[in-house]
Amino acid sequence: MELTSKQRAQLRGLANSIDTIVHIGKDGIGENLVKQADDALEARELIKGRVLENNMEYDARLAAEELAKATRSEVVQVIGTKFVLYRESHSKPKDKRIQLVKAAKKKSI
């Protein structure tokens, strides 16, 4: 599912108040990190990650894209060493999920 710019803006706003829970250090993106991010996405839908200075392999953009692919999530934002990922949870009750703004319907002429 591709996020619209309005949905991305909404998620960016929500991400401001959450803590960074995924840290990519010198070991890079391994199985454990992917599992941690995957579990966090299922529980929270929106997670913030950071590439630590001791990681020479990744910048935040590359790390976010690789982790998004591994967890089937969307990159919401990348700023400096931090990034935000989103994936709709399927285990959470509908009323507890993040309600994204609806994509605007295209007008037919």
PDB file of C-alpha atoms in Angstrom:
ATOM      1  CA  MET A   1       0.000   0.000   0.000  1.00  0.00           C
ATOM      2  CA  GLU A   2       1.504   3.320  -1.053  1.00  0.00           C
ATOM      3  CA  LEU A   3       0.988   6.165   1.405  1.00  0.00           C
ATOM      4  CA  THR A   4      -0.397   9.469   0.154  1.00  0.00           C
ATOM      5  CA  SER A   5       1.297  12.747   1.097  1.00  0.00           C
ATOM      6  CA  LYS A   6      -1.577  13.534   3.514  1.00  0.00           C
ATOM      7  CA  GLN A   7      -1.213  10.144   5.216  1.00  0.00           C
ATOM      8  CA  ARG A   8       2.565  10.606   5.379  1.00  0.00           C
ATOM      9  CA  ALA A   9       2.077  14.042   6.984  1.00  0.00           C
ATOM     10  CA  GLN A  10      -0.380  12.572   9.503  1.00  0.00           C
ATOM     11  CA  LEU A  11       2.073   9.797  10.431  1.00  0.00           C
ATOM     12  CA  ARG A  12       4.972  12.267  10.693  1.00  0.00           C
ATOM     13  CA  GLY A  13       2.935  14.240  13.219  1.00  0.00           C
ATOM     14  CA  LEU A  14       2.204  11.112  15.261  1.00  0.00           C
ATOM     15  CA  ALA A  15       5.868  10.071  15.115  1.00  0.00           C
ATOM     16  CA  ASN A  16       6.983  13.290  16.850  1.00  0.00           C
ATOM     17  CA  SER A  17       5.780  12.004  20.198  1.00  0.00           C
ATOM     18  CA  ILE A  18       7.180   8.457  20.046  1.00  0.00           C
ATOM     19  CA  ASP A  19      10.545   7.229  21.285  1.00  0.00           C
ATOM     20  CA  THR A  20      13.243   5.745  19.095  1.00  0.00           C
ATOM     21  CA  ILE A  21      13.125   1.998  19.695  1.00  0.00           C
ATOM     22  CA  VAL A  22      15.185   0.523  16.855  1.00  0.00           C
ATOM     23  CA  HIS A  23      18.916   1.234  16.889  1.00  0.00           C
ATOM     24  CA  ILE A  24      21.144   0.123  14.037  1.00  0.00           C
ATOM     25  CA  GLY A  25      24.674  -0.213  15.359  1.00  0.00           C
ATOM     26  CA  LYS A  26      27.905  -1.718  14.110  1.00  0.00           C
ATOM     27  CA  ASP A  27      26.245  -5.100  13.471  1.00  0.00           C
ATOM     28  CA  GLY A  28      23.948  -3.562  10.851  1.00  0.00           C
ATOM     29  CA  ILE A  29      20.558  -5.051   9.996  1.00  0.00           C
ATOM     30  CA  GLY A  30      20.500  -8.674  11.113  1.00  0.00           C
ATOM     31  CA  GLU A  31      17.789 -11.233  11.792  1.00  0.00           C
ATOM     32  CA  ASN A  32      17.313 -10.099  15.395  1.00  0.00           C
ATOM     33  CA  LEU A  33      16.904  -6.451  14.425  1.00  0.00           C
ATOM     34  CA  VAL A  34      14.364  -7.334  11.715  1.00  0.00           C
ATOM     35  CA  LYS A  35      12.417  -9.457  14.230  1.00  0.00           C
ATOM     36  CA  GLN A  36      12.506  -6.649  16.821  1.00  0.00           C
ATOM     37  CA  ALA A  37      11.259  -4.109  14.243  1.00  0.00           C
ATOM     38  CA  ASP A  38       8.618  -6.545  12.952  1.00  0.00           C
ATOM     39  CA  ASP A  39       7.256  -7.199  16.463  1.00  0.00           C
ATOM     40  CA  ALA A  40       7.275  -3.475  17.258  1.00  0.00           C
ATOM     41  CA  LEU A  41       5.400  -2.658  14.038  1.00  0.00           C
ATOM     42  CA  GLU A  42       2.752  -5.282  14.816  1.00  0.00           C
ATOM     43  CA  ALA A  43       2.292  -3.871  18.324  1.00  0.00           C
ATOM     44  CA  ARG A  44       2.575  -0.140  17.554  1.00  0.00           C
ATOM     45  CA  GLU A  45       2.200   0.297  13.761  1.00  0.00           C
ATOM     46  CA  LEU A  46       4.536   3.301  13.841  1.00  0.00           C
ATOM     47  CA  ILE A  47       8.159   3.005  14.924  1.00  0.00           C
ATOM     48  CA  LYS A  48      11.151   5.293  14.977  1.00  0.00           C
ATOM     49  CA  GLY A  49      14.642   4.038  14.276  1.00  0.00           C
ATOM     50  CA  ARG A  50      18.113   5.468  14.322  1.00  0.00           C
ATOM     51  CA  VAL A  51      21.429   4.634  12.710  1.00  0.00           C
ATOM     52  CA  LEU A  52      24.182   4.940  15.313  1.00  0.00           C
ATOM     53  CA  GLU A  53      27.500   6.621  14.545  1.00  0.00           C
ATOM     54  CA  ASN A  54      29.420   3.356  14.864  1.00  0.00           C
ATOM     55  CA  ASN A  55      27.658   1.990  11.785  1.00  0.00           C
ATOM     56  CA  MET A  56      29.757   2.590   8.683  1.00  0.00           C
ATOM     57  CA  GLU A  57      27.591   0.549   6.324  1.00  0.00           C
ATOM     58  CA  TYR A  58      24.259   2.386   6.397  1.00  0.00           C
ATOM     59  CA  ASP A  59      22.944   5.893   6.245  1.00  0.00           C
ATOM     60  CA  ALA A  60      19.419   6.462   7.551  1.00  0.00           C
ATOM     61  CA  ARG A  61      17.799   6.344   4.080  1.00  0.00           C
ATOM     62  CA  LEU A  62      19.394   3.022   3.118  1.00  0.00           C
ATOM     63  CA  ALA A  63      18.699   1.500   6.543  1.00  0.00           C
ATOM     64  CA  ALA A  64      15.053   2.634   6.454  1.00  0.00           C
ATOM     65  CA  GLU A  65      14.502   1.235   2.960  1.00  0.00           C
ATOM     66  CA  GLU A  66      16.153  -2.094   3.761  1.00  0.00           C
ATOM     67  CA  LEU A  67      14.284  -2.490   7.048  1.00  0.00           C
ATOM     68  CA  ALA A  68      10.999  -1.482   5.392  1.00  0.00           C
ATOM     69  CA  LYS A  69      11.494  -4.158   2.741  1.00  0.00           C
ATOM     70  CA  ALA A  70      12.363  -6.795   5.366  1.00  0.00           C
ATOM     71  CA  THR A  71       9.303  -5.938   7.503  1.00  0.00           C
ATOM     72  CA  ARG A  72       6.887  -5.167   4.622  1.00  0.00           C
ATOM     73  CA  SER A  73       6.380  -1.642   5.958  1.00  0.00           C
ATOM     74  CA  GLU A  74       6.455   1.878   4.521  1.00  0.00           C
ATOM     75  CA  VAL A  75       9.152   4.486   5.040  1.00  0.00           C
ATOM     76  CA  VAL A  76       7.322   7.542   6.364  1.00  0.00           C
ATOM     77  CA  GLN A  77      10.242   9.890   6.920  1.00  0.00           C
ATOM     78  CA  VAL A  78      14.020  10.075   7.071  1.00  0.00           C
ATOM     79  CA  ILE A  79      15.736  12.989   8.840  1.00  0.00           C
ATOM     80  CA  GLY A  80      19.440  12.946   9.661  1.00  0.00           C
ATOM     81  CA  THR A  81      20.192   9.646  11.389  1.00  0.00           C
ATOM     82  CA  LYS A  82      16.546   8.921  12.257  1.00  0.00           C
ATOM     83  CA  PHE A  83      13.748   7.301  10.299  1.00  0.00           C
ATOM     84  CA  VAL A  84      10.095   6.382  10.788  1.00  0.00           C
ATOM     85  CA  LEU A  85       8.374   3.219   9.524  1.00  0.00           C
ATOM     86  CA  TYR A  86       4.652   2.380   9.370  1.00  0.00           C
ATOM     87  CA  ARG A  87       2.746  -0.847   8.849  1.00  0.00           C
ATOM     88  CA  GLU A  88      -0.901  -1.474   9.616  1.00  0.00           C
ATOM     89  CA  SER A  89      -1.320  -4.009  12.409  1.00  0.00           C
ATOM     90  CA  HIS A  90      -3.511  -7.033  11.788  1.00  0.00           C
ATOM     91  CA  SER A  91      -3.544  -8.288  15.363  1.00  0.00           C
ATOM     92  CA  LYS A  92      -4.812  -5.050  16.935  1.00  0.00           C
ATOM     93  CA  PRO A  93      -8.560  -4.414  17.133  1.00  0.00           C
ATOM     94  CA  LYS A  94      -9.696  -1.981  14.427  1.00  0.00           C
ATOM     95  CA  ASP A  95     -10.576   0.752  16.946  1.00  0.00           C
ATOM     96  CA  LYS A  96      -7.033   0.642  18.402  1.00  0.00           C
ATOM     97  CA  ARG A  97      -5.282   1.009  15.038  1.00  0.00           C
ATOM     98  CA  ILE A  98      -4.021   4.274  13.613  1.00  0.00           C
ATOM     99  CA  GLN A  99      -6.839   5.679  11.495  1.00  0.00           C
ATOM    100  CA  LEU A 100      -5.225   7.061   8.366  1.00  0.00           C
ATOM    101  CA  VAL A 101      -6.862   9.886   6.488  1.00  0.00           C
ATOM    102  CA  LYS A 102      -8.565   8.501   3.410  1.00  0.00           C
ATOM    103  CA  ALA A 103      -6.925   8.914   0.045  1.00  0.00           C
ATOM    104  CA  ALA A 104      -8.790  11.485  -2.048  1.00  0.00           C
ATOM    105  CA  LYS A 105     -10.835   9.994  -4.843  1.00  0.00           C
ATOM    106  CA  LYS A 106      -9.839  11.107  -8.314  1.00  0.00           C
ATOM    107  CA  LYS A 107     -12.527  13.156 -10.010  1.00  0.00           C
ATOM    108  CA  SER A 108     -13.720  11.834 -13.324  1.00  0.00           C
ATOM    109  CA  ILE A 109     -14.537  14.431 -15.932  1.00  0.00           C
TER     110      ILE A 109
END
